[in-house]
Amino acid sequence: MVAGGESGYEARPCHYEWVLAIREQCKKHKIDFTFRQTGARFVKEGKLYKVHRLFQGAQAHKAEINLRF
């Protein structure tokens, strides 16, 4: 399973809690999970972050939440 936010000017928000919920479902069913990118509008702990396209993948990688079975 691959998850991530949308890029671009009209991107919808990507909530980190949603990403974590998907990750937990994958973990429960032993399915690989990759958090690909935060997206342009990333919400974590109630705060909206506007992330430039160049950094969306790197920020997702920093979360270190990918799973491999």
mmCIF file of N, CA, C and O in Angstrom:
data_model
loop_
_atom_site.group_PDB
_atom_site.id
_atom_site.type_symbol
_atom_site.label_atom_id
_atom_site.label_comp_id
_atom_site.label_asym_id
_atom_site.label_seq_id
_atom_site.Cartn_x
_atom_site.Cartn_y
_atom_site.Cartn_z
ATOM 1 N N MET A 1 0.856 -1.165 0.000
ATOM 2 C CA MET A 1 0.000 0.000 0.000
ATOM 3 C C MET A 1 0.899 1.224 0.000
ATOM 4 O O MET A 1 1.852 1.297 0.742
ATOM 5 N N VAL A 2 0.549 2.162 -0.842
ATOM 6 C CA VAL A 2 1.263 3.431 -0.913
ATOM 7 C C VAL A 2 0.299 4.548 -0.551
ATOM 8 O O VAL A 2 -0.827 4.593 -1.053
ATOM 9 N N ALA A 3 0.721 5.446 0.337
ATOM 10 C CA ALA A 3 -0.109 6.566 0.748
ATOM 11 C C ALA A 3 0.690 7.857 0.635
ATOM 12 O O ALA A 3 1.911 7.855 0.760
ATOM 13 N N GLY A 4 -0.029 8.942 0.407
ATOM 14 C CA GLY A 4 0.629 10.243 0.347
ATOM 15 C C GLY A 4 -0.352 11.321 -0.028
ATOM 16 O O GLY A 4 -1.451 11.052 -0.511
ATOM 17 N N GLY A 5 0.065 12.541 0.189
ATOM 18 C CA GLY A 5 -0.775 13.688 -0.107
ATOM 19 C C GLY A 5 -0.647 14.133 -1.552
ATOM 20 O O GLY A 5 0.235 13.691 -2.283
ATOM 21 N N GLU A 6 -1.542 15.026 -1.926
ATOM 22 C CA GLU A 6 -1.571 15.561 -3.289
ATOM 23 C C GLU A 6 -0.628 16.754 -3.419
ATOM 24 O O GLU A 6 -0.452 17.517 -2.469
ATOM 25 N N SER A 7 -0.082 16.910 -4.609
ATOM 26 C CA SER A 7 0.755 18.066 -4.915
ATOM 27 C C SER A 7 -0.065 19.067 -5.710
ATOM 28 O O SER A 7 -1.126 18.759 -6.229
ATOM 29 N N GLY A 8 0.468 20.256 -5.809
ATOM 30 C CA GLY A 8 -0.166 21.258 -6.658
ATOM 31 C C GLY A 8 -0.908 22.325 -5.895
ATOM 32 O O GLY A 8 -1.159 22.225 -4.694
ATOM 33 N N TYR A 9 -1.277 23.346 -6.622
ATOM 34 C CA TYR A 9 -1.916 24.536 -6.058
ATOM 35 C C TYR A 9 -3.244 24.223 -5.368
ATOM 36 O O TYR A 9 -3.554 24.798 -4.338
ATOM 37 N N GLU A 10 -4.033 23.334 -5.922
ATOM 38 C CA GLU A 10 -5.348 23.028 -5.363
ATOM 39 C C GLU A 10 -5.379 21.697 -4.603
ATOM 40 O O GLU A 10 -6.432 21.073 -4.465
ATOM 41 N N ALA A 11 -4.240 21.275 -4.084
ATOM 42 C CA ALA A 11 -4.163 20.008 -3.355
ATOM 43 C C ALA A 11 -5.039 20.046 -2.106
ATOM 44 O O ALA A 11 -5.105 21.053 -1.405
ATOM 45 N N ARG A 12 -5.711 18.929 -1.852
ATOM 46 C CA ARG A 12 -6.492 18.803 -0.623
ATOM 47 C C ARG A 12 -5.541 18.471 0.525
ATOM 48 O O ARG A 12 -4.478 17.905 0.315
ATOM 49 N N PRO A 13 -5.915 18.805 1.756
ATOM 50 C CA PRO A 13 -5.044 18.516 2.900
ATOM 51 C C PRO A 13 -4.840 17.015 3.103
ATOM 52 O O PRO A 13 -5.751 16.216 2.878
ATOM 53 N N CYS A 14 -3.666 16.650 3.508
ATOM 54 C CA CYS A 14 -3.332 15.278 3.903
ATOM 55 C C CYS A 14 -3.104 15.309 5.413
ATOM 56 O O CYS A 14 -2.181 15.968 5.897
ATOM 57 N N HIS A 15 -3.944 14.609 6.154
ATOM 58 C CA HIS A 15 -3.839 14.576 7.611
ATOM 59 C C HIS A 15 -2.965 13.395 8.045
ATOM 60 O O HIS A 15 -3.228 12.250 7.675
ATOM 61 N N TYR A 16 -1.963 13.692 8.831
ATOM 62 C CA TYR A 16 -1.034 12.660 9.297
ATOM 63 C C TYR A 16 -1.767 11.553 10.056
ATOM 64 O O TYR A 16 -1.433 10.384 9.913
ATOM 65 N N GLU A 17 -2.785 11.917 10.819
ATOM 66 C CA GLU A 17 -3.530 10.903 11.569
ATOM 67 C C GLU A 17 -4.209 9.908 10.621
ATOM 68 O O GLU A 17 -4.339 8.728 10.949
ATOM 69 N N TRP A 18 -4.620 10.372 9.432
ATOM 70 C CA TRP A 18 -5.200 9.458 8.438
ATOM 71 C C TRP A 18 -4.138 8.492 7.938
ATOM 72 O O TRP A 18 -4.396 7.302 7.769
ATOM 73 N N VAL A 19 -2.956 9.022 7.676
ATOM 74 C CA VAL A 19 -1.847 8.195 7.189
ATOM 75 C C VAL A 19 -1.521 7.122 8.225
ATOM 76 O O VAL A 19 -1.348 5.948 7.891
ATOM 77 N N LEU A 20 -1.457 7.516 9.483
ATOM 78 C CA LEU A 20 -1.164 6.552 10.552
ATOM 79 C C LEU A 20 -2.259 5.495 10.687
ATOM 80 O O LEU A 20 -1.975 4.328 10.971
ATOM 81 N N ALA A 21 -3.515 5.887 10.476
ATOM 82 C CA ALA A 21 -4.620 4.931 10.550
ATOM 83 C C ALA A 21 -4.513 3.892 9.434
ATOM 84 O O ALA A 21 -4.728 2.693 9.666
ATOM 85 N N ILE A 22 -4.171 4.338 8.244
ATOM 86 C CA ILE A 22 -3.969 3.404 7.128
ATOM 87 C C ILE A 22 -2.805 2.477 7.428
ATOM 88 O O ILE A 22 -2.870 1.271 7.195
ATOM 89 N N ARG A 23 -1.721 3.041 7.978
ATOM 90 C CA ARG A 23 -0.548 2.234 8.343
ATOM 91 C C ARG A 23 -0.925 1.133 9.337
ATOM 92 O O ARG A 23 -0.500 -0.007 9.210
ATOM 93 N N GLU A 24 -1.735 1.482 10.338
ATOM 94 C CA GLU A 24 -2.139 0.491 11.335
ATOM 95 C C GLU A 24 -2.959 -0.636 10.718
ATOM 96 O O GLU A 24 -2.821 -1.799 11.106
ATOM 97 N N GLN A 25 -3.823 -0.306 9.770
ATOM 98 C CA GLN A 25 -4.589 -1.346 9.084
ATOM 99 C C GLN A 25 -3.653 -2.270 8.303
ATOM 100 O O GLN A 25 -3.843 -3.488 8.300
ATOM 101 N N CYS A 26 -2.667 -1.687 7.637
ATOM 102 C CA CYS A 26 -1.695 -2.492 6.894
ATOM 103 C C CYS A 26 -0.910 -3.392 7.843
ATOM 104 O O CYS A 26 -0.687 -4.567 7.558
ATOM 105 N N LYS A 27 -0.493 -2.834 8.968
ATOM 106 C CA LYS A 27 0.268 -3.608 9.956
ATOM 107 C C LYS A 27 -0.555 -4.799 10.455
ATOM 108 O O LYS A 27 -0.057 -5.919 10.547
ATOM 109 N N LYS A 28 -1.815 -4.548 10.748
ATOM 110 C CA LYS A 28 -2.717 -5.594 11.247
ATOM 111 C C LYS A 28 -2.832 -6.757 10.260
ATOM 112 O O LYS A 28 -2.896 -7.918 10.651
ATOM 113 N N HIS A 29 -2.845 -6.433 8.971
ATOM 114 C CA HIS A 29 -3.026 -7.451 7.940
ATOM 115 C C HIS A 29 -1.722 -7.851 7.241
ATOM 116 O O HIS A 29 -1.758 -8.541 6.224
ATOM 117 N N LYS A 30 -0.600 -7.386 7.807
ATOM 118 C CA LYS A 30 0.744 -7.714 7.290
ATOM 119 C C LYS A 30 0.899 -7.350 5.812
ATOM 120 O O LYS A 30 1.318 -8.162 4.988
ATOM 121 N N ILE A 31 0.537 -6.120 5.505
ATOM 122 C CA ILE A 31 0.660 -5.581 4.152
ATOM 123 C C ILE A 31 1.728 -4.494 4.179
ATOM 124 O O ILE A 31 1.722 -3.636 5.068
ATOM 125 N N ASP A 32 2.646 -4.518 3.232
ATOM 126 C CA ASP A 32 3.665 -3.471 3.147
ATOM 127 C C ASP A 32 3.000 -2.108 3.019
ATOM 128 O O ASP A 32 1.951 -1.961 2.384
ATOM 129 N N PHE A 33 3.636 -1.110 3.623
ATOM 130 C CA PHE A 33 3.113 0.256 3.605
ATOM 131 C C PHE A 33 4.242 1.234 3.328
ATOM 132 O O PHE A 33 5.311 1.135 3.923
ATOM 133 N N THR A 34 3.987 2.181 2.424
ATOM 134 C CA THR A 34 4.964 3.225 2.117
ATOM 135 C C THR A 34 4.268 4.579 2.149
ATOM 136 O O THR A 34 3.268 4.785 1.462
ATOM 137 N N PHE A 35 4.803 5.482 2.964
ATOM 138 C CA PHE A 35 4.339 6.863 2.999
ATOM 139 C C PHE A 35 5.200 7.619 1.997
ATOM 140 O O PHE A 35 6.338 7.948 2.252
ATOM 141 N N ARG A 36 4.642 7.886 0.815
ATOM 142 C CA ARG A 36 5.392 8.407 -0.321
ATOM 143 C C ARG A 36 5.722 9.897 -0.200
ATOM 144 O O ARG A 36 6.830 10.309 -0.455
ATOM 145 N N GLN A 37 4.700 10.702 0.121
ATOM 146 C CA GLN A 37 4.938 12.141 0.224
ATOM 147 C C GLN A 37 3.881 12.797 1.091
ATOM 148 O O GLN A 37 2.770 12.291 1.205
ATOM 149 N N THR A 38 4.250 13.908 1.690
ATOM 150 C CA THR A 38 3.323 14.625 2.568
ATOM 151 C C THR A 38 2.228 15.333 1.791
ATOM 152 O O THR A 38 1.142 15.540 2.320
ATOM 153 N N GLY A 39 2.512 15.712 0.571
ATOM 154 C CA GLY A 39 1.600 16.542 -0.200
ATOM 155 C C GLY A 39 1.878 18.009 0.069
ATOM 156 O O GLY A 39 2.682 18.365 0.935
ATOM 157 N N ALA A 40 1.212 18.862 -0.674
ATOM 158 C CA ALA A 40 1.443 20.300 -0.572
ATOM 159 C C ALA A 40 0.850 20.898 0.703
ATOM 160 O O ALA A 40 1.353 21.887 1.219
ATOM 161 N N ARG A 41 -0.228 20.289 1.204
ATOM 162 C CA ARG A 41 -0.901 20.789 2.407
ATOM 163 C C ARG A 41 -0.984 19.644 3.406
ATOM 164 O O ARG A 41 -1.860 18.794 3.327
ATOM 165 N N PHE A 42 -0.067 19.635 4.358
ATOM 166 C CA PHE A 42 0.073 18.541 5.308
ATOM 167 C C PHE A 42 -0.365 18.998 6.686
ATOM 168 O O PHE A 42 0.105 20.024 7.185
ATOM 169 N N VAL A 43 -1.278 18.242 7.301
ATOM 170 C CA VAL A 43 -1.799 18.599 8.618
ATOM 171 C C VAL A 43 -1.275 17.594 9.646
ATOM 172 O O VAL A 43 -1.472 16.389 9.508
ATOM 173 N N LYS A 44 -0.592 18.121 10.665
ATOM 174 C CA LYS A 44 -0.071 17.276 11.747
ATOM 175 C C LYS A 44 -0.336 17.985 13.065
ATOM 176 O O LYS A 44 -0.014 19.165 13.214
ATOM 177 N N GLU A 45 -0.948 17.254 13.989
ATOM 178 C CA GLU A 45 -1.285 17.783 15.309
ATOM 179 C C GLU A 45 -2.071 19.092 15.206
ATOM 180 O O GLU A 45 -1.828 20.049 15.936
ATOM 181 N N GLY A 46 -2.996 19.142 14.247
ATOM 182 C CA GLY A 46 -3.871 20.285 14.075
ATOM 183 C C GLY A 46 -3.266 21.480 13.360
ATOM 184 O O GLY A 46 -3.931 22.479 13.156
ATOM 185 N N LYS A 47 -2.005 21.392 12.982
ATOM 186 C CA LYS A 47 -1.344 22.508 12.308
ATOM 187 C C LYS A 47 -1.153 22.200 10.824
ATOM 188 O O LYS A 47 -0.709 21.114 10.470
ATOM 189 N N LEU A 48 -1.503 23.166 9.981
ATOM 190 C CA LEU A 48 -1.350 23.020 8.536
ATOM 191 C C LEU A 48 0.037 23.486 8.113
ATOM 192 O O LEU A 48 0.441 24.606 8.422
ATOM 193 N N TYR A 49 0.745 22.611 7.408
ATOM 194 C CA TYR A 49 2.065 22.938 6.860
ATOM 195 C C TYR A 49 1.952 22.985 5.345
ATOM 196 O O TYR A 49 1.413 22.056 4.740
ATOM 197 N N LYS A 50 2.454 24.035 4.757
ATOM 198 C CA LYS A 50 2.525 24.123 3.303
ATOM 199 C C LYS A 50 3.927 23.672 2.907
ATOM 200 O O LYS A 50 4.908 24.345 3.224
ATOM 201 N N VAL A 51 3.995 22.527 2.230
ATOM 202 C CA VAL A 51 5.274 21.893 1.925
ATOM 203 C C VAL A 51 5.574 22.041 0.435
ATOM 204 O O VAL A 51 4.771 21.626 -0.414
ATOM 205 N N HIS A 52 6.711 22.606 0.128
ATOM 206 C CA HIS A 52 7.135 22.770 -1.268
ATOM 207 C C HIS A 52 7.327 21.392 -1.900
ATOM 208 O O HIS A 52 7.771 20.449 -1.246
ATOM 209 N N ARG A 53 7.000 21.277 -3.168
ATOM 210 C CA ARG A 53 7.076 20.003 -3.898
ATOM 211 C C ARG A 53 8.426 19.319 -3.735
ATOM 212 O O ARG A 53 8.516 18.100 -3.601
ATOM 213 N N LEU A 54 9.503 20.082 -3.718
ATOM 214 C CA LEU A 54 10.848 19.498 -3.611
ATOM 215 C C LEU A 54 11.083 18.755 -2.298
ATOM 216 O O LEU A 54 11.956 17.903 -2.221
ATOM 217 N N PHE A 55 10.312 19.083 -1.265
ATOM 218 C CA PHE A 55 10.552 18.509 0.059
ATOM 219 C C PHE A 55 9.489 17.516 0.523
ATOM 220 O O PHE A 55 9.617 16.936 1.601
ATOM 221 N N GLN A 56 8.448 17.302 -0.263
ATOM 222 C CA GLN A 56 7.354 16.435 0.169
ATOM 223 C C GLN A 56 7.801 14.991 0.399
ATOM 224 O O GLN A 56 7.420 14.369 1.385
ATOM 225 N N GLY A 57 8.611 14.460 -0.484
ATOM 226 C CA GLY A 57 9.100 13.087 -0.324
ATOM 227 C C GLY A 57 10.060 12.957 0.841
ATOM 228 O O GLY A 57 9.990 12.009 1.625
ATOM 229 N N ALA A 58 10.959 13.923 0.982
ATOM 230 C CA ALA A 58 11.939 13.886 2.072
ATOM 231 C C ALA A 58 11.257 13.980 3.433
ATOM 232 O O ALA A 58 11.649 13.283 4.382
ATOM 233 N N GLN A 59 10.239 14.826 3.532
ATOM 234 C CA GLN A 59 9.517 14.959 4.800
ATOM 235 C C GLN A 59 8.790 13.665 5.159
ATOM 236 O O GLN A 59 8.764 13.262 6.322
ATOM 237 N N ALA A 60 8.205 13.013 4.185
ATOM 238 C CA ALA A 60 7.528 11.730 4.436
ATOM 239 C C ALA A 60 8.546 10.680 4.889
ATOM 240 O O ALA A 60 8.281 9.913 5.817
ATOM 241 N N HIS A 61 9.710 10.677 4.256
ATOM 242 C CA HIS A 61 10.760 9.717 4.613
ATOM 243 C C HIS A 61 11.220 9.923 6.061
ATOM 244 O O HIS A 61 11.494 8.960 6.781
ATOM 245 N N LYS A 62 11.288 11.166 6.505
ATOM 246 C CA LYS A 62 11.718 11.475 7.877
ATOM 247 C C LYS A 62 10.783 10.890 8.931
ATOM 248 O O LYS A 62 11.185 10.674 10.070
ATOM 249 N N ALA A 63 9.532 10.652 8.568
ATOM 250 C CA ALA A 63 8.570 10.089 9.518
ATOM 251 C C ALA A 63 8.952 8.665 9.925
ATOM 252 O O ALA A 63 8.564 8.204 10.997
ATOM 253 N N GLU A 64 9.685 7.969 9.064
ATOM 254 C CA GLU A 64 10.133 6.588 9.329
ATOM 255 C C GLU A 64 8.987 5.678 9.748
ATOM 256 O O GLU A 64 9.066 4.962 10.740
ATOM 257 N N ILE A 65 7.899 5.694 8.960
ATOM 258 C CA ILE A 65 6.735 4.852 9.314
ATOM 259 C C ILE A 65 6.473 3.756 8.276
ATOM 260 O O ILE A 65 5.475 3.056 8.372
ATOM 261 N N ASN A 66 7.340 3.600 7.288
ATOM 262 C CA ASN A 66 7.144 2.561 6.287
ATOM 263 C C ASN A 66 7.249 1.181 6.915
ATOM 264 O O ASN A 66 7.980 0.981 7.893
ATOM 265 N N LEU A 67 6.510 0.240 6.334
ATOM 266 C CA LEU A 67 6.514 -1.145 6.838
ATOM 267 C C LEU A 67 6.897 -2.103 5.711
ATOM 268 O O LEU A 67 6.457 -1.930 4.579
ATOM 269 N N ARG A 68 7.663 -3.126 6.046
ATOM 270 C CA ARG A 68 8.008 -4.188 5.105
ATOM 271 C C ARG A 68 7.818 -5.521 5.807
ATOM 272 O O ARG A 68 8.310 -5.727 6.904
ATOM 273 N N PHE A 69 7.081 -6.406 5.166
ATOM 274 C CA PHE A 69 6.872 -7.735 5.745
ATOM 275 C C PHE A 69 7.534 -8.800 4.909
ATOM 276 O O PHE A 69 7.786 -8.679 3.777
#
